[in-house]
Amino acid sequence: MKCLIIAAGEGSRLSHRGDSKPLVPLLELPLIERVILTANWTGISDFYIVIGYNGEKLRKHLNQFSQNKNLKITYFQNNQWKEENGLSVLAAKEKINENFILLMSDHIFNKSILAELLQEKIVDGEIILAVDYNLKNKIVDIDDVTKVLVDDKGRIVNIGKNIKEYNAYDTGIFLCSPAIFEALEESSDNGDTSLSAGIKILAKQKKSRVFDIKGKYWIDVDDENAFKKAENILFANLKKVSDGPVSRYLNRPISIKISKYLLKKSILPNQISLFSFIFSMVGALFFFFGGYANLLIGGILAQMASIIDGCDGEIARLKFQTSEFGGWYDAVLDRYADAFLLFGLTYYAYFLGENLLYLFIGFLAIIGSFVNSYTADKYDGLMKKNLTRGKHYFRIGRDVRIGIIFIGTLINQPVLILFIIAFLMNTENIRRILIFYNKK
Amino acid sequence: MKCLIIAAGEGSRLSHRGDSKPLVPLLELPLIERVILTANWTGISDFYIVIGYNGEKLRKHLNQFSQNKNLKITYFQNNQWKEENGLSVLAAKEKINENFILLMSDHIFNKSILAELLQEKIVDGEIILAVDYNLKNKIVDIDDVTKVLVDDKGRIVNIGKNIKEYNAYDTGIFLCSPAIFEALEESSDNGDTSLSAGIKILAKQKKSRVFDIKGKYWIDVDDENAFKKAENILFANLKKVSDGPVSRYLNRPISIKISKYLLKKSILPNQISLFSFIFSMVGALFFFFGGYANLLIGGILAQMASIIDGCDGEIARLKFQTSEFGGWYDAVLDRYADAFLLFGLTYYAYFLGENLLYLFIGFLAIIGSFVNSYTADKYDGLMKKNLTRGKHYFRIGRDVRIGIIFIGTLINQPVLILFIIAFLMNTENIRRILIFYNKK
């Protein structure tokens, strides 16, 4: 599907950050690149961009960008960029004769919104606007946001910045049929060049519907205040529902801070995975040396590696560098790291007392941990399916394992570590088998 | 999609096996149940069955069967079952007004044929017949098979049992539009009540296309000779392209023989998985006892368990009892079994010489084997995608691992076993990482 992005305005309220608002970097990526890459993630690769103020600079930048990313970009110049944004949409009229996605170059949003909007069936002559029903959304600048009044059938009744009665906010994410162009021509002939005016005309014909974003994040990055909020939202959304308790309360808050720093470097996510792996392996090595000091150093290194291990995914998601290989590679390295840490501890414990039982407990910890990871994908898949938004689910995984190693080494209890991990992991594995047995 | 199955004929050439041919059990499942379950596997659950000879017996049986399997079956009685089979298809005319699948109750075939045929886009007024271009197919009864002459555009030119010029065989698997009914009425008015006569009428209008089954198996189970062939084909197709070398040449041939025996029992696939697991664990236990005799017993038990481990999937596939849970459960148990066998060997080796190096090698064998299984799904997926039909791909997996344990215990070389497994598995894991790195 084609995607039209309007990027003609001056955006003077962010001019202190650069002379082209779409090129203002938000967490190291220009705003418009974020919007394009979000759409590209859903499978869109054919872009139409309306430029205006400082248009040549933007065009030059995006030419390079589209070559690197293998995207097709067609440009329209809107010389009336001082007028309202409806004219920018109208500029694309001759080139778009089918349904298309319409986005704002300065609206950042959760990519699932667009992925789900694309699943909507659009009727001829209709437009669908993604709206936020959460009127208490603190991210929204209430003076600047476009308000929408939606009836109980999901149809738009009224839309505008200054309407008194409303029950939703316009997120600036649209699925349009070409009927929008005629509506905009009519409204601008009537003297109103805003996009909302065109929508209102279609609304009168009962041709404007809404799509509920169900609380997912979106933000209009219009001024410094919104810019800061956008940074915070992007960081906050690095948390995953599959994060276990140790990750949620310890690892993730720290790893996000590290990622903030690493973002500015040119380090790649796979390099971070490898770095974290080496950290773990060095930690395991210390266990083999024996003695409390080495045990402690090993435990601290393991926990640090576990924290850093969050950064690869965070950087990848923030920079749109996620890949199937990356996630898999990280997981395989984690399996080796886990096994070496536990084997190191087993070795350490065994030579404390030459007790064969310790060897056996260590082995049970290793096999239990491995099967815990082996069953994780399937378990996560099932749990996510039944999850209410904003909630977490019970998860014993790698973060818990390494957390136990860390605390256990602090209090010098290597045998206890192995015993708890062996017990916890194998019990959890049996629980998972029973869950799936009952679900089948 | 609806599925019409014709099951009205007498099938006298198999009457020594039962008085209702569709109910003749082929590997413990009545022929027609195999056909229905094959179609059901592709997602079809709405069946229309034309009965005739001994129809009440068949209807009673299928009533029970459809209740158990939660299928909808509508019956038509064709009293003219002594005539050709076109009349059976015509019997469904009033009830089927959309595209549908047409199958013969006595044609057994690879379920992928139907799954792929269902992907074909059928044009209004058209029928598509799955054909076998392999004229040297030894399974085919050349005197009885319906021959097809196909032009270079994939259109049927001529069809019939006695045509001289032909380049394909009719497999009895059709994707039809309702136009077939009018064609059959016309042909039976002309005095030919065969299905082929109807197809010929559509062929003249260029409305009959073929679909190439590309060498997948199919067989018309018409007489004792074909019945025996069908049994052999079903067994031969239990081999999997993901079978490793030890599985291909040793385990699979034996496990198929065991499955032949187990088929007649009411044992469930998951019970076989558990049985094989217990066998392995007992084998591992013998390793802990020490001494060559115990080593040998453990190795033999492990290899036997590995062979039996093939039977769960074989029985499941033959009886249409495959499930997502079953495959996953089997894999999880295998991981535990592998680990205990290798830990048992490590324990055995370590106490031969109290050599710490053996402990380390044993650990490397365990972690290498884990990660080998952890990466297997992704590796198999990639390899299968690029595989030519009938070929295998290079695969080091569980069959190789257990095979090495078996041979190593025979020649009393526990340390060598661990060393080879550690080396082989970890090298293979690195190779897989490199393969995926280069593919990304």
mmCIF file of C-alpha atoms in Angstrom, chain A residues 22-284:
data_model
loop_
_atom_site.group_PDB
_atom_site.id
_atom_site.type_symbol
_atom_site.label_atom_id
_atom_site.label_comp_id
_atom_site.label_asym_id
_atom_site.label_seq_id
_atom_site.Cartn_x
_atom_site.Cartn_y
_atom_site.Cartn_z
ATOM 1 C CA PRO A 22 11.187 16.496 10.031
ATOM 2 C CA LEU A 23 14.961 16.110 10.301
ATOM 3 C CA VAL A 24 15.135 16.898 14.033
ATOM 4 C CA PRO A 25 16.706 13.783 15.554
ATOM 5 C CA LEU A 26 14.652 12.023 18.229
ATOM 6 C CA LEU A 27 16.909 9.477 19.953
ATOM 7 C CA GLU A 28 19.401 9.725 17.091
ATOM 8 C CA LEU A 29 16.822 9.202 14.326
ATOM 9 C CA PRO A 30 15.192 12.138 12.483
ATOM 10 C CA LEU A 31 11.449 12.332 13.183
ATOM 11 C CA ILE A 32 10.484 11.576 9.584
ATOM 12 C CA GLU A 33 12.824 8.569 9.419
ATOM 13 C CA ARG A 34 11.052 7.156 12.484
ATOM 14 C CA VAL A 35 7.688 7.616 10.788
ATOM 15 C CA ILE A 36 8.917 6.038 7.532
ATOM 16 C CA LEU A 37 10.598 3.104 9.296
ATOM 17 C CA THR A 38 7.507 2.493 11.421
ATOM 18 C CA ALA A 39 5.419 2.234 8.250
ATOM 19 C CA ASN A 40 8.107 0.155 6.550
ATOM 20 C CA TRP A 41 8.015 -2.305 9.460
ATOM 21 C CA THR A 42 4.372 -3.049 8.569
ATOM 22 C CA GLY A 43 5.431 -3.878 5.010
ATOM 23 C CA ILE A 44 5.007 -0.508 3.277
ATOM 24 C CA SER A 45 7.854 0.505 0.946
ATOM 25 C CA ASP A 46 6.205 2.970 -1.451
ATOM 26 C CA PHE A 47 6.231 6.454 0.054
ATOM 27 C CA TYR A 48 4.856 9.817 -1.116
ATOM 28 C CA ILE A 49 6.174 12.774 0.814
ATOM 29 C CA VAL A 50 4.892 16.328 0.632
ATOM 30 C CA ILE A 51 7.658 18.836 1.284
ATOM 31 C CA GLY A 52 7.407 22.602 1.666
ATOM 32 C CA TYR A 53 9.384 24.732 4.090
ATOM 33 C CA ASN A 54 13.120 24.079 3.561
ATOM 34 C CA GLY A 55 12.018 21.317 1.180
ATOM 35 C CA GLU A 56 15.254 20.878 -0.744
ATOM 36 C CA LYS A 57 17.229 20.034 2.377
ATOM 37 C CA LEU A 58 14.657 17.427 3.349
ATOM 38 C CA ARG A 59 14.580 15.957 -0.152
ATOM 39 C CA LYS A 60 18.370 15.624 -0.295
ATOM 40 C CA HIS A 61 18.482 13.904 3.076
ATOM 41 C CA LEU A 62 15.689 11.480 2.223
ATOM 42 C CA ASN A 63 17.202 10.645 -1.170
ATOM 43 C CA GLN A 64 20.233 9.251 0.609
ATOM 44 C CA PHE A 65 18.092 7.573 3.267
ATOM 45 C CA SER A 66 15.775 5.866 0.759
ATOM 46 C CA GLN A 67 18.761 4.509 -1.161
ATOM 47 C CA ASN A 68 20.271 3.015 2.001
ATOM 48 C CA LYS A 69 16.986 1.444 3.055
ATOM 49 C CA ASN A 70 15.851 0.405 -0.415
ATOM 50 C CA LEU A 71 12.633 2.432 -0.302
ATOM 51 C CA LYS A 72 10.821 4.264 -3.065
ATOM 52 C CA ILE A 73 10.025 7.897 -2.284
ATOM 53 C CA THR A 74 8.098 10.282 -4.546
ATOM 54 C CA TYR A 75 8.097 13.968 -3.581
ATOM 55 C CA PHE A 76 5.510 16.711 -3.971
ATOM 56 C CA GLN A 77 6.288 20.354 -3.389
ATOM 57 C CA ASN A 78 3.583 22.319 -1.567
ATOM 58 C CA ASN A 79 4.453 25.987 -1.928
ATOM 59 C CA GLN A 80 1.436 27.019 0.119
ATOM 60 C CA TRP A 81 2.889 25.392 3.246
ATOM 61 C CA LYS A 82 1.924 28.436 5.278
ATOM 62 C CA GLU A 83 -1.715 27.471 4.751
ATOM 63 C CA GLU A 84 -3.372 24.580 6.612
ATOM 64 C CA ASN A 85 -2.273 20.958 6.082
ATOM 65 C CA GLY A 86 -5.182 19.938 3.828
ATOM 66 C CA LEU A 87 -3.353 21.499 0.882
ATOM 67 C CA SER A 88 -0.385 19.201 1.490
ATOM 68 C CA VAL A 89 -2.626 16.160 1.155
ATOM 69 C CA LEU A 90 -4.204 17.648 -1.973
ATOM 70 C CA ALA A 91 -0.748 17.981 -3.558
ATOM 71 C CA ALA A 92 -0.665 14.180 -3.971
ATOM 72 C CA LYS A 93 -4.016 13.981 -5.740
ATOM 73 C CA GLU A 94 -2.762 13.223 -9.247
ATOM 74 C CA LYS A 95 -0.456 10.397 -8.164
ATOM 75 C CA ILE A 96 -2.657 8.413 -5.779
ATOM 76 C CA ASN A 97 -5.755 6.737 -7.191
ATOM 77 C CA GLU A 98 -6.144 3.939 -4.670
ATOM 78 C CA ASN A 99 -6.525 3.471 -0.912
ATOM 79 C CA PHE A 100 -3.511 4.748 0.999
ATOM 80 C CA ILE A 101 -2.093 5.404 4.443
ATOM 81 C CA LEU A 102 -1.789 9.044 5.486
ATOM 82 C CA LEU A 103 0.699 10.000 8.212
ATOM 83 C CA MET A 104 2.106 13.176 9.745
ATOM 84 C CA SER A 105 5.903 13.525 9.686
ATOM 85 C CA ASP A 106 5.930 14.633 13.321
ATOM 86 C CA HIS A 107 3.584 12.050 14.878
ATOM 87 C CA ILE A 108 5.437 9.188 16.562
ATOM 88 C CA PHE A 109 3.400 6.094 17.425
ATOM 89 C CA ASN A 110 3.400 2.427 18.369
ATOM 90 C CA LYS A 111 3.852 0.445 15.156
ATOM 91 C CA SER A 112 1.079 -1.992 16.148
ATOM 92 C CA ILE A 113 -1.459 0.803 15.620
ATOM 93 C CA LEU A 114 -0.590 0.956 11.936
ATOM 94 C CA ALA A 115 -0.277 -2.825 11.580
ATOM 95 C CA GLU A 116 -3.791 -3.234 12.987
ATOM 96 C CA LEU A 117 -5.244 -0.315 11.014
ATOM 97 C CA LEU A 118 -3.993 -2.004 7.834
ATOM 98 C CA GLN A 119 -6.182 -5.010 8.693
ATOM 99 C CA GLU A 120 -9.316 -2.841 8.486
ATOM 100 C CA LYS A 121 -11.509 -3.288 5.424
ATOM 101 C CA ILE A 122 -12.115 0.125 3.886
ATOM 102 C CA VAL A 123 -15.234 0.739 1.821
ATOM 103 C CA ASP A 124 -15.155 2.801 -1.359
ATOM 104 C CA GLY A 125 -15.339 6.534 -0.679
ATOM 105 C CA GLU A 126 -14.525 6.145 3.004
ATOM 106 C CA ILE A 127 -11.719 7.198 5.340
ATOM 107 C CA ILE A 128 -10.723 5.674 8.667
ATOM 108 C CA LEU A 129 -9.017 7.755 11.349
ATOM 109 C CA ALA A 130 -7.142 6.159 14.254
ATOM 110 C CA VAL A 131 -8.355 7.861 17.437
ATOM 111 C CA ASP A 132 -7.426 7.830 21.100
ATOM 112 C CA TYR A 133 -10.475 7.523 23.370
ATOM 113 C CA ASN A 134 -8.391 8.201 26.468
ATOM 114 C CA LEU A 135 -9.295 11.845 27.109
ATOM 115 C CA LYS A 136 -7.084 11.808 30.213
ATOM 116 C CA ASN A 137 -3.989 10.952 28.153
ATOM 117 C CA LYS A 138 -1.332 13.160 29.755
ATOM 118 C CA ILE A 139 0.849 13.066 26.661
ATOM 119 C CA VAL A 140 -1.692 15.103 24.736
ATOM 120 C CA ASP A 141 -1.339 18.888 24.453
ATOM 121 C CA ILE A 142 -4.987 19.746 24.998
ATOM 122 C CA ASP A 143 -4.741 23.207 23.391
ATOM 123 C CA ASP A 144 -3.158 21.913 20.220
ATOM 124 C CA VAL A 145 -4.728 18.479 19.642
ATOM 125 C CA THR A 146 -7.474 17.907 17.073
ATOM 126 C CA LYS A 147 -10.603 16.661 18.838
ATOM 127 C CA VAL A 148 -13.110 14.208 17.418
ATOM 128 C CA LEU A 149 -16.748 13.525 18.247
ATOM 129 C CA VAL A 150 -17.591 9.905 17.444
ATOM 130 C CA ASP A 151 -21.094 8.419 17.486
ATOM 131 C CA ASP A 152 -21.924 5.003 18.922
ATOM 132 C CA LYS A 153 -21.510 3.390 15.508
ATOM 133 C CA GLY A 154 -17.892 4.553 15.298
ATOM 134 C CA ARG A 155 -18.666 7.298 12.787
ATOM 135 C CA ILE A 156 -17.146 10.767 13.018
ATOM 136 C CA VAL A 157 -19.752 13.430 13.806
ATOM 137 C CA ASN A 158 -17.466 16.418 14.227
ATOM 138 C CA ILE A 159 -13.733 17.132 14.144
ATOM 139 C CA GLY A 160 -11.585 20.184 14.811
ATOM 140 C CA LYS A 161 -9.178 21.850 17.207
ATOM 141 C CA ASN A 162 -11.789 24.074 18.775
ATOM 142 C CA ILE A 163 -14.910 21.935 18.978
ATOM 143 C CA LYS A 164 -16.568 21.938 22.397
ATOM 144 C CA GLU A 165 -18.076 18.474 22.445
ATOM 145 C CA TYR A 166 -15.750 15.531 21.743
ATOM 146 C CA ASN A 167 -14.929 12.050 23.002
ATOM 147 C CA ALA A 168 -11.639 11.214 21.264
ATOM 148 C CA TYR A 169 -8.373 12.654 19.951
ATOM 149 C CA ASP A 170 -7.166 12.569 16.345
ATOM 150 C CA THR A 171 -3.821 10.658 16.249
ATOM 151 C CA GLY A 172 -2.940 11.777 12.719
ATOM 152 C CA ILE A 173 -2.931 8.191 11.422
ATOM 153 C CA PHE A 174 -5.363 7.604 8.545
ATOM 154 C CA LEU A 175 -6.423 4.894 6.147
ATOM 155 C CA CYS A 176 -7.919 6.823 3.209
ATOM 156 C CA SER A 177 -9.693 6.141 -0.028
ATOM 157 C CA PRO A 178 -9.030 8.710 -2.808
ATOM 158 C CA ALA A 179 -12.417 10.273 -1.929
ATOM 159 C CA ILE A 180 -10.462 12.396 0.557
ATOM 160 C CA PHE A 181 -9.088 14.489 -2.333
ATOM 161 C CA GLU A 182 -12.493 15.599 -3.615
ATOM 162 C CA ALA A 183 -13.590 16.378 -0.083
ATOM 163 C CA LEU A 184 -10.488 18.523 0.456
ATOM 164 C CA GLU A 185 -11.079 20.370 -2.816
ATOM 165 C CA GLU A 186 -14.613 21.126 -1.738
ATOM 166 C CA SER A 187 -13.587 22.336 1.711
ATOM 167 C CA SER A 188 -10.748 24.510 0.428
ATOM 168 C CA ASP A 189 -13.121 25.993 -2.157
ATOM 169 C CA ASN A 190 -15.263 26.852 0.864
ATOM 170 C CA GLY A 191 -12.287 28.661 2.356
ATOM 171 C CA ASP A 192 -11.038 26.087 4.906
ATOM 172 C CA THR A 193 -7.747 24.449 3.850
ATOM 173 C CA SER A 194 -7.396 22.157 6.883
ATOM 174 C CA LEU A 195 -7.419 18.373 6.687
ATOM 175 C CA SER A 196 -10.148 18.347 9.346
ATOM 176 C CA ALA A 197 -12.417 20.359 7.059
ATOM 177 C CA GLY A 198 -12.141 17.649 4.402
ATOM 178 C CA ILE A 199 -12.847 14.937 6.965
ATOM 179 C CA LYS A 200 -15.894 16.884 8.118
ATOM 180 C CA ILE A 201 -17.316 16.866 4.600
ATOM 181 C CA LEU A 202 -16.928 13.083 4.401
ATOM 182 C CA ALA A 203 -18.365 12.805 7.913
ATOM 183 C CA LYS A 204 -21.544 14.525 6.752
ATOM 184 C CA GLN A 205 -21.854 11.817 4.078
ATOM 185 C CA LYS A 206 -21.295 9.190 6.826
ATOM 186 C CA LYS A 207 -18.038 8.250 5.127
ATOM 187 C CA SER A 208 -15.686 8.884 8.069
ATOM 188 C CA ARG A 209 -15.063 6.087 10.545
ATOM 189 C CA VAL A 210 -12.675 5.755 13.459
ATOM 190 C CA PHE A 211 -10.302 3.028 14.573
ATOM 191 C CA ASP A 212 -9.641 2.667 18.320
ATOM 192 C CA ILE A 213 -5.899 2.577 19.186
ATOM 193 C CA LYS A 214 -6.788 0.989 22.538
ATOM 194 C CA GLY A 215 -4.324 2.878 24.667
ATOM 195 C CA LYS A 216 -1.219 2.332 22.551
ATOM 196 C CA TYR A 217 1.151 5.279 22.549
ATOM 197 C CA TRP A 218 1.202 8.135 20.047
ATOM 198 C CA ILE A 219 2.510 11.670 20.305
ATOM 199 C CA ASP A 220 2.504 14.808 18.213
ATOM 200 C CA VAL A 221 6.078 16.104 18.580
ATOM 201 C CA ASP A 222 5.318 19.788 18.243
ATOM 202 C CA ASP A 223 7.370 21.588 20.859
ATOM 203 C CA GLU A 224 10.186 21.048 23.332
ATOM 204 C CA ASN A 225 7.806 19.730 25.966
ATOM 205 C CA ALA A 226 6.381 17.107 23.607
ATOM 206 C CA PHE A 227 9.877 16.274 22.404
ATOM 207 C CA LYS A 228 10.982 15.350 25.925
ATOM 208 C CA LYS A 229 7.802 13.363 26.445
ATOM 209 C CA ALA A 230 8.437 11.485 23.195
ATOM 210 C CA GLU A 231 11.915 10.476 24.354
ATOM 211 C CA ASN A 232 10.475 9.171 27.605
ATOM 212 C CA ILE A 233 7.704 7.251 25.854
ATOM 213 C CA LEU A 234 10.148 5.560 23.507
ATOM 214 C CA PHE A 235 12.300 4.490 26.442
ATOM 215 C CA ALA A 236 9.323 3.370 28.531
ATOM 216 C CA ASN A 237 8.138 1.198 25.656
ATOM 217 C CA LEU A 238 11.353 -0.806 25.664
ATOM 218 C CA LYS A 239 9.915 -2.879 28.500
ATOM 219 C CA LYS A 240 8.491 -6.166 27.288
ATOM 220 C CA VAL A 241 5.516 -8.091 28.656
ATOM 221 C CA SER A 242 7.759 -11.161 28.660
ATOM 222 C CA ASP A 243 10.198 -9.489 31.087
ATOM 223 C CA GLY A 244 10.467 -11.537 34.262
ATOM 224 C CA PRO A 245 10.399 -9.962 37.745
ATOM 225 C CA VAL A 246 14.175 -9.412 38.072
ATOM 226 C CA SER A 247 14.252 -7.866 34.633
ATOM 227 C CA ARG A 248 11.286 -5.627 35.391
ATOM 228 C CA TYR A 249 12.537 -4.209 38.668
ATOM 229 C CA LEU A 250 16.315 -4.348 38.284
ATOM 230 C CA ASN A 251 17.781 -5.166 34.863
ATOM 231 C CA ARG A 252 15.500 -3.183 32.572
ATOM 232 C CA PRO A 253 15.636 0.162 34.421
ATOM 233 C CA ILE A 254 19.455 -0.019 34.366
ATOM 234 C CA SER A 255 19.797 -1.370 30.830
ATOM 235 C CA ILE A 256 17.598 1.442 29.507
ATOM 236 C CA LYS A 257 19.980 3.944 31.098
ATOM 237 C CA ILE A 258 22.913 2.199 29.420
ATOM 238 C CA SER A 259 21.050 2.124 26.106
ATOM 239 C CA LYS A 260 20.496 5.887 26.359
ATOM 240 C CA TYR A 261 24.254 6.241 26.390
ATOM 241 C CA LEU A 262 24.966 3.569 23.757
ATOM 242 C CA LEU A 263 22.408 5.040 21.345
ATOM 243 C CA LYS A 264 24.840 7.788 20.466
ATOM 244 C CA LYS A 265 27.571 5.283 19.614
ATOM 245 C CA SER A 266 27.667 3.344 16.372
ATOM 246 C CA ILE A 267 27.719 -0.020 18.186
ATOM 247 C CA LEU A 268 25.487 -2.704 16.630
ATOM 248 C CA PRO A 269 23.004 -4.843 18.616
ATOM 249 C CA ASN A 270 24.824 -8.086 17.687
ATOM 250 C CA GLN A 271 28.048 -6.611 19.018
ATOM 251 C CA ILE A 272 26.316 -5.936 22.335
ATOM 252 C CA SER A 273 25.072 -9.555 22.414
ATOM 253 C CA LEU A 274 28.617 -10.798 21.902
ATOM 254 C CA PHE A 275 29.990 -8.392 24.492
ATOM 255 C CA SER A 276 27.458 -9.560 27.087
ATOM 256 C CA PHE A 277 28.326 -13.185 26.268
ATOM 257 C CA ILE A 278 32.043 -12.587 26.804
ATOM 258 C CA PHE A 279 31.256 -10.841 30.096
ATOM 259 C CA SER A 280 29.339 -13.928 31.261
ATOM 260 C CA MET A 281 32.096 -16.278 30.165
ATOM 261 C CA VAL A 282 34.698 -14.283 32.086
ATOM 262 C CA GLY A 283 32.371 -14.432 35.090
ATOM 263 C CA ALA A 284 32.152 -18.219 34.741
#
